[in-house]
XYZ file of C-alpha atoms in Angstrom:
397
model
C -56.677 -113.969 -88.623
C -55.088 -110.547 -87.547
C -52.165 -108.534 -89.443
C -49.344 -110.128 -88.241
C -50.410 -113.791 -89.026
C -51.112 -111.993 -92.643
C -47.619 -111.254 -92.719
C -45.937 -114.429 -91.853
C -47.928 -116.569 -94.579
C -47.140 -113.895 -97.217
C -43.495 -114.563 -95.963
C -43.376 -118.278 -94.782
C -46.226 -120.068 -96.845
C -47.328 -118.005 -100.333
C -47.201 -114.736 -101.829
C -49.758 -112.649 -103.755
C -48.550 -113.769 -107.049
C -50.066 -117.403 -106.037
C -47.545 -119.942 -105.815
C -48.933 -123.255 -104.460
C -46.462 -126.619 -103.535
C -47.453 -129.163 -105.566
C -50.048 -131.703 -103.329
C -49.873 -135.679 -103.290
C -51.867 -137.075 -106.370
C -53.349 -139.510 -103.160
C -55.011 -136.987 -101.561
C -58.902 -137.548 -101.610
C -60.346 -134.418 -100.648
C -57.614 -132.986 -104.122
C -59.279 -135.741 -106.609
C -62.992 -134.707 -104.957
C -61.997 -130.808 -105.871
C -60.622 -131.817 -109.566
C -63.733 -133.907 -110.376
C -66.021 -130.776 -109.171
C -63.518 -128.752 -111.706
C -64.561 -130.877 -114.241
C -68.168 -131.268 -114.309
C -68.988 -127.376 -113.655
C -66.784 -125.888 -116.093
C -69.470 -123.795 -117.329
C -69.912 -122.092 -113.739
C -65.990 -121.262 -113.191
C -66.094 -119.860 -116.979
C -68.924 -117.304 -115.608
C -67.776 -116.145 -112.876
C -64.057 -115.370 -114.498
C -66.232 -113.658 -117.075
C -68.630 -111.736 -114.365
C -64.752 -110.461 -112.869
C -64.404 -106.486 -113.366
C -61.640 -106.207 -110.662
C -59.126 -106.537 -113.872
C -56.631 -108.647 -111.076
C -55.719 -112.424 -111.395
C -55.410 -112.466 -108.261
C -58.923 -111.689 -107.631
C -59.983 -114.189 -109.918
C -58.330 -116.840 -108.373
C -60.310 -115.618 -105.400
C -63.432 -115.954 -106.795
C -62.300 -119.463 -108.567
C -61.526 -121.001 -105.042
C -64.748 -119.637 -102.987
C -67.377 -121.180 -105.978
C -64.757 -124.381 -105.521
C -65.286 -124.897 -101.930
C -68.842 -123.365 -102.377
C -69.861 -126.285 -105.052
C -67.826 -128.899 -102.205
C -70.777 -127.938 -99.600
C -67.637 -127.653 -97.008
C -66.504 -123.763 -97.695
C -66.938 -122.421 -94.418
C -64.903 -125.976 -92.518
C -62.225 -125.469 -94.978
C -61.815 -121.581 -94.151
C -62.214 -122.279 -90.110
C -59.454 -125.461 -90.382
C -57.403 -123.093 -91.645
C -57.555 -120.512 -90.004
C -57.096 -123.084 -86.766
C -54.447 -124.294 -88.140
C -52.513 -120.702 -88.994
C -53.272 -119.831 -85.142
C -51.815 -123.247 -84.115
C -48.663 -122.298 -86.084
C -48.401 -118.535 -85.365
C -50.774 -117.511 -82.813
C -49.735 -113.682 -81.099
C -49.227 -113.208 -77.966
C -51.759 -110.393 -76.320
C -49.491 -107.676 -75.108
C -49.771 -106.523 -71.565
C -50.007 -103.031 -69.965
C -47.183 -101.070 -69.612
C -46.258 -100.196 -65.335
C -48.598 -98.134 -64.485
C -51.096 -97.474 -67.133
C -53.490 -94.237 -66.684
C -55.984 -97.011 -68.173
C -55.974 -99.416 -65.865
C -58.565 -98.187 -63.533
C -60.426 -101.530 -62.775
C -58.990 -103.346 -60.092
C -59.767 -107.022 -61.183
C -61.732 -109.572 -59.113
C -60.178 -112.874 -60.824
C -56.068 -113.926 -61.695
C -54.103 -113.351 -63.963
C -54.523 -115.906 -66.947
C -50.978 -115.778 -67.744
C -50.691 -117.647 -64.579
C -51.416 -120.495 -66.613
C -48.982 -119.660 -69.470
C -47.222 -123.318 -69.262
C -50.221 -124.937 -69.738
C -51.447 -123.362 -72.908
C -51.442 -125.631 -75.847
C -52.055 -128.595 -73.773
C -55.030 -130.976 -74.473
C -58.294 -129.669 -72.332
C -59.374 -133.365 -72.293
C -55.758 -134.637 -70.140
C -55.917 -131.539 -68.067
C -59.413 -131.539 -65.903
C -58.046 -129.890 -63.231
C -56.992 -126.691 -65.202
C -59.734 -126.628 -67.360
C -61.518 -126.241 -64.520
C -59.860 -123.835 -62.734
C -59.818 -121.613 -66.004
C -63.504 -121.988 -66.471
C -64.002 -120.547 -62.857
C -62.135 -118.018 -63.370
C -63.586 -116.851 -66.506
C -66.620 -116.716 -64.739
C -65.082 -114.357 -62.073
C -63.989 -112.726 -65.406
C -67.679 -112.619 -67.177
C -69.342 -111.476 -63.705
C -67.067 -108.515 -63.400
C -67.641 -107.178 -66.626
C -71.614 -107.543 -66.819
C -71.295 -105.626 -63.445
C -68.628 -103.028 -64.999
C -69.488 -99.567 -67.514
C -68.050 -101.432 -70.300
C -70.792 -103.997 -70.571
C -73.635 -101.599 -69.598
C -72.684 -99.414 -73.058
C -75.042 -102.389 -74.998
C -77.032 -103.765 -72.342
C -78.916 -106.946 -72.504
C -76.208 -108.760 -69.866
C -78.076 -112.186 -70.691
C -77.145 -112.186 -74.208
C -73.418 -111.322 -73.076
C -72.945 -113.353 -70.484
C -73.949 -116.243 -73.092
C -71.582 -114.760 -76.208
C -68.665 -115.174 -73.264
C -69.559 -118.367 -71.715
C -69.439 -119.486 -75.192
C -66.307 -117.842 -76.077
C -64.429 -118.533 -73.023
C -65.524 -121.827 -71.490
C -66.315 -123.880 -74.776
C -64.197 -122.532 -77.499
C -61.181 -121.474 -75.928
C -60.854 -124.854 -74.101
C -62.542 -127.069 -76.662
C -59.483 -128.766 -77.584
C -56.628 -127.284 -76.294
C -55.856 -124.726 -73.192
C -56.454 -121.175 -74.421
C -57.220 -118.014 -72.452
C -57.710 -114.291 -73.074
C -54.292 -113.985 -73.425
C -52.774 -116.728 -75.439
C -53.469 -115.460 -78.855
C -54.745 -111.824 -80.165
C -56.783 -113.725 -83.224
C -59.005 -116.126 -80.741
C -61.838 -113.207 -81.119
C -61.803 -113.996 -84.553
C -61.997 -117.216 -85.467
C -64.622 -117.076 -82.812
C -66.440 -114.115 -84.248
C -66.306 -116.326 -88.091
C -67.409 -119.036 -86.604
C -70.856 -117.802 -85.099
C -71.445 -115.630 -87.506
C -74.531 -117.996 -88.452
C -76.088 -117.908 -84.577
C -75.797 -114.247 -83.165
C -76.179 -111.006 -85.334
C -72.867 -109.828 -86.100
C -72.848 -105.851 -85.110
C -73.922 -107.546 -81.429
C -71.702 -109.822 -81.490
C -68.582 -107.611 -82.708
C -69.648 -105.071 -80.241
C -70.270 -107.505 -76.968
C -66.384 -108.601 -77.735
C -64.689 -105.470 -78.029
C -66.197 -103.859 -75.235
C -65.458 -107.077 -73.445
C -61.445 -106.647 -74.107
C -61.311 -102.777 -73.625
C -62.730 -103.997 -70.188
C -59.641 -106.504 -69.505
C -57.643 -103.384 -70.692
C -59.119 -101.368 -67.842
C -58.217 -104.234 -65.770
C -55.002 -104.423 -66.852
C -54.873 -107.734 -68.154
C -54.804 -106.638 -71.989
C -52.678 -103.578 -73.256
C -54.729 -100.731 -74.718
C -53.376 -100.966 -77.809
C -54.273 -105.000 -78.147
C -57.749 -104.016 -77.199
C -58.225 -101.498 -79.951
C -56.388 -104.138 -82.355
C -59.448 -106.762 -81.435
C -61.805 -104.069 -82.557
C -60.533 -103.144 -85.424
C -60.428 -106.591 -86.787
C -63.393 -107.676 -85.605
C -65.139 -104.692 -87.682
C -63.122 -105.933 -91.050
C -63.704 -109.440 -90.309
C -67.363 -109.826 -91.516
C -66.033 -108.101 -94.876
C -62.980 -110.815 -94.841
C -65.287 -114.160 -94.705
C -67.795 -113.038 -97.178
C -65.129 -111.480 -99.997
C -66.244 -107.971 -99.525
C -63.356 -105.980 -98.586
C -63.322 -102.289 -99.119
C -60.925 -100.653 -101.547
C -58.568 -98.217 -100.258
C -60.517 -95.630 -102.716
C -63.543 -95.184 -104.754
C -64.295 -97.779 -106.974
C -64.219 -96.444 -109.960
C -60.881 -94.413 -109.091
C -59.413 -97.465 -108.168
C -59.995 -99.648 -111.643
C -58.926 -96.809 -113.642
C -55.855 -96.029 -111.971
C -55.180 -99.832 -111.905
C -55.868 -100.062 -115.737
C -53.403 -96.957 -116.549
C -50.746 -99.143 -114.790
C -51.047 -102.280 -116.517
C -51.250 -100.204 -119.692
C -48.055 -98.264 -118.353
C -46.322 -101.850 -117.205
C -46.900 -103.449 -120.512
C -46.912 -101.156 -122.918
C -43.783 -98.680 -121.923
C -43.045 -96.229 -124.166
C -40.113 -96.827 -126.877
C -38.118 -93.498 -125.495
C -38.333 -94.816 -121.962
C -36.439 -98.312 -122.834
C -32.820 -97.668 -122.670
C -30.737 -98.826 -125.996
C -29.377 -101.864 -124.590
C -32.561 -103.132 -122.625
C -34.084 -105.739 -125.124
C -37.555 -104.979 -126.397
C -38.391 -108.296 -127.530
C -41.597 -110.255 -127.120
C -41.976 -110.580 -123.857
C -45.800 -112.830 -123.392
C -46.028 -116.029 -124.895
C -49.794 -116.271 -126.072
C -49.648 -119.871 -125.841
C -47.992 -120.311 -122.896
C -50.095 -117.319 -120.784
C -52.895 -119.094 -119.913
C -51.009 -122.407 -118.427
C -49.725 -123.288 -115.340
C -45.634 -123.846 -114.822
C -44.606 -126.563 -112.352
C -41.257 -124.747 -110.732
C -38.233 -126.622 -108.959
C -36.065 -124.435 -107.126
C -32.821 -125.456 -105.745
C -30.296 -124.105 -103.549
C -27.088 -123.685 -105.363
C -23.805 -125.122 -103.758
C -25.777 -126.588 -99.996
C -25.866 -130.071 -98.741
C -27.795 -131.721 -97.882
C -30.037 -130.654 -101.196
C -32.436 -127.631 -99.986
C -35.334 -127.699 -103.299
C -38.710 -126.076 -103.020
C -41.684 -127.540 -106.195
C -43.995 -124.761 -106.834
C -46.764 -123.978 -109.134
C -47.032 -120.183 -110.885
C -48.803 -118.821 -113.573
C -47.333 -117.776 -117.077
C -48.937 -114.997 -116.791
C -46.742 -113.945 -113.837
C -43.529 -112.062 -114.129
C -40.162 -113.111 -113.973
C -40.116 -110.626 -111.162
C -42.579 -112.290 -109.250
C -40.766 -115.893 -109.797
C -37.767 -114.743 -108.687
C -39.557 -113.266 -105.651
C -41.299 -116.413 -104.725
C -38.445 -118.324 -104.719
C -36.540 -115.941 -102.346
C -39.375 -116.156 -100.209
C -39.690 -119.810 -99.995
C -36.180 -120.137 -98.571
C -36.655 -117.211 -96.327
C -35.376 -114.291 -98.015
C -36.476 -111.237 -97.107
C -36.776 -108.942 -100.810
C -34.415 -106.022 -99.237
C -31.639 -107.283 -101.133
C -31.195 -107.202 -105.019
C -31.490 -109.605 -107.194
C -31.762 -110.717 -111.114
C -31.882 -113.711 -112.795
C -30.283 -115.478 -116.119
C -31.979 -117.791 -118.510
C -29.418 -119.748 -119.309
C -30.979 -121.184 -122.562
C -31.579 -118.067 -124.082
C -29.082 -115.907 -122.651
C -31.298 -113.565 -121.534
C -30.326 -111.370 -118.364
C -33.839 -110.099 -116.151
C -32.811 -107.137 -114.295
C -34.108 -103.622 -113.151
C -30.247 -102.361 -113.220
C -29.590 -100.011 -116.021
C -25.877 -100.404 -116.085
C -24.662 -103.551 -115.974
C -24.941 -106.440 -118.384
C -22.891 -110.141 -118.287
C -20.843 -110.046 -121.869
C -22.981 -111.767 -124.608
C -26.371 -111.212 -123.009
C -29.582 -109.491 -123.680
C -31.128 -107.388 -120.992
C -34.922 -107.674 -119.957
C -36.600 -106.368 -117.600
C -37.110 -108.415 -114.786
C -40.904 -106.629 -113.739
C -42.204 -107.125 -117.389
C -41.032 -110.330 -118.683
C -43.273 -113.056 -118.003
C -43.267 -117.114 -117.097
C -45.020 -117.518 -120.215
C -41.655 -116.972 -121.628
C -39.757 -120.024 -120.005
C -39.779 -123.616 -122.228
C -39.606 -126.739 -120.225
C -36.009 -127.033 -120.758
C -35.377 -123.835 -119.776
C -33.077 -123.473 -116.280
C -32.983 -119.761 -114.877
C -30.397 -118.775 -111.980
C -31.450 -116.384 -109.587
C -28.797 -113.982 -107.930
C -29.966 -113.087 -104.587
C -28.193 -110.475 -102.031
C -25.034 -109.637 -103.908
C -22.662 -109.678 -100.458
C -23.370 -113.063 -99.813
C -23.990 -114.462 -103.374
C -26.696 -116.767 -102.820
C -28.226 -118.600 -106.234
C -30.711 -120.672 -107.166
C -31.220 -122.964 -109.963
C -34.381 -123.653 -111.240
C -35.905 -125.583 -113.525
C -39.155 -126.738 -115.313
C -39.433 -130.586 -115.157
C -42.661 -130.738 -116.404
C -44.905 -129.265 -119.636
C -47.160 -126.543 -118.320
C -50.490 -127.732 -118.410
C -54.357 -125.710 -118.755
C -54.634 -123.533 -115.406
């Protein structure tokens, strides 16, 4: 997947503090995952307890690639959804701008935006085009193993079969795709192959391949650089191995300083009417909290059922929830536990009459009873709320 299809699941379908919509109890491939749970408890124990990155969310990570690791089906799992993200929110490759200095290659094959209205369509009730496409991605392949771009590796047979591949069997497996339908196709591509074709050749063979449609002017510059760079992250992506932003070592201990900073503020720093109560529930922290959300004061009834940790804020609840019905975080927001009259803000002025300020970034789920309902004040203009609710006990996570 590239950047922006990163984006619109952290927006549209979860966030980083792991919420997950509760799946059918029917669902075979859920009771084949809960039974592997079960009977290899003593390997998901390990690796939580071979974790240094000091992140749940990292540990999740781990949890769910030795899950679909002991299922024997890690790497269909990860390409179905990636297939399925790209079938939802592919992005569009951009074209040159008028007269690009770039664009020195005058191509010897159309346009396939020509076939724009076709894209999507199934390859197997569409001959005709398929077949069209697939000669002119041949035009397409012969130009560049004749062009600079492909003589900077060499070797035009292996190439010439990485493209046939790409462009005449995976692009139009299934459905119509070309070069320019989507800017993730090198990817999911590139992830699946991984296993056939050394990866630096294969990375290389497809960027130089679109910075040649860029000198063409069928892809921008831009979207041609954008295939490179992911393509370099990519192997990094699939096999967990991302590089941090800094030095290892730099990077846990500034981490550590800012739990130890988030959880343990200093007594001068809390304000005199911000509530220093308890605010983790040792019991509860470890368990999982089945969330309803519900639109307050819409018909028909708009309700999102989610799953969070207790170990997450009340921050990061009241963030999900805005996200799951769209919100955007640039407005502010709080929330009200209506139980305990407790008010989770970051405002250090005002307080509804009668209630105890906490703050909203250090309070956590682990908090919340199952008869607990907390309203969440969204975008003070418009005064949207939302009423949720825990309708069942937490249960082991």
């Amino acid at each position: 997947m590239v950047d922006p299809q990163r984006t619109w699941l952290m927006q549209n379908v979860f966030s980083f503090n792991l919420y997950r919509p509760t799946p059918s109890a029917e669902n075979e491939k859920l009771k084949n995952y809960l039974q592997i749970i079960a009977s290899h408890q003593a390997e998901f124990k390990e690796t939580l307890n071979d974790n240094d990155d000091f992140s749940s969310t990292e540990d999740f990570n781990d949890l769910v690639y030795l899950l679909l690791a002991l299922s024997g089906n890690d790497r269909e799992v990860l390409m179905q959804f990636c297939q399925l993200v790209n079938e939802e929110h592919s992005v569009k490759v951009k074209a040159p701008r008028p007269g690009a200095k770039y664009c020195t290659i005058k191509p010897q094959f159309k346009d396939p935006r020509i076939w724009a209205d076709d894209e999507g369509k199934t390859s197997a009730d569409n001959p005709a085009t398929v077949q069209a496409i697939s000669q002119n991605n041949q035009q397409m392949i012969d130009q560049f193993i004749a062009s600079a771009d492909s003589q900077l590796m060499g070797d035009d047979k292996t190439a010439r079969r990485i493209l046939d591949q790409f462009l005449n069997h995976f692009m139009l497996k299934n459905k119509i795709c070309t070069v320019t339908t989507n800017l993730a196709a090198p990817n999911i591509f590139f992830a699946g192959t991984l296993d056939q074709i050394d990866e630096d050749l294969l990375s290389a063979k497809l960027s130089n391949f679109y910075v040649f449609l860029s000198h063409t002017g069928i892809v921008s510059q831009s979207a041609a650089r954008d295939v490179a760079d992911y393509l370099d992250t990519s192997y990094d992506i699939i096999y967990g191995e991302p590089e941090l932003a800094m030095p290892e070592d730099d990077y846990q201990d500034s981490l550590i300083q800012q739990l130890l900073d988030e959880l343990a503020p200093a007594q001068a720093d809390i304000p005199a009417n911000v509530s220093n109560r308890q605010l983790i529930n040792p019991q509860n922290y470890d368990q999982a909290y089945v969330i309803t959300a519900e639109l307050a004061d819409f018909k028909p009834l708009a309700s999102r059922t989610f799953v969070i940790k207790g170990s997450s804020t009340i921050e990061e609840l009241a963030e999900t929830v805005i996200l799951m019905f769209h919100g955007d975080l640039a407005h502010l927001y709080d929330a009200i536990n209506e139980q305990t009259q407790e008010f989770y803000t970051q405002s250090e002025d005002f307080v509804p009459g009668g209630m105890t300020k906490v703050k909203l970034d250090l309070a956590t789920v682990s908090l919340l009873n199952e008869k607990d309902k907390l309203t969440i004040h969204y975008d003070y203009g418009d005064g949207w709320e939302f009423k949720t609710s825990c309708p069942k006990n937490s249960t082991s996570y």
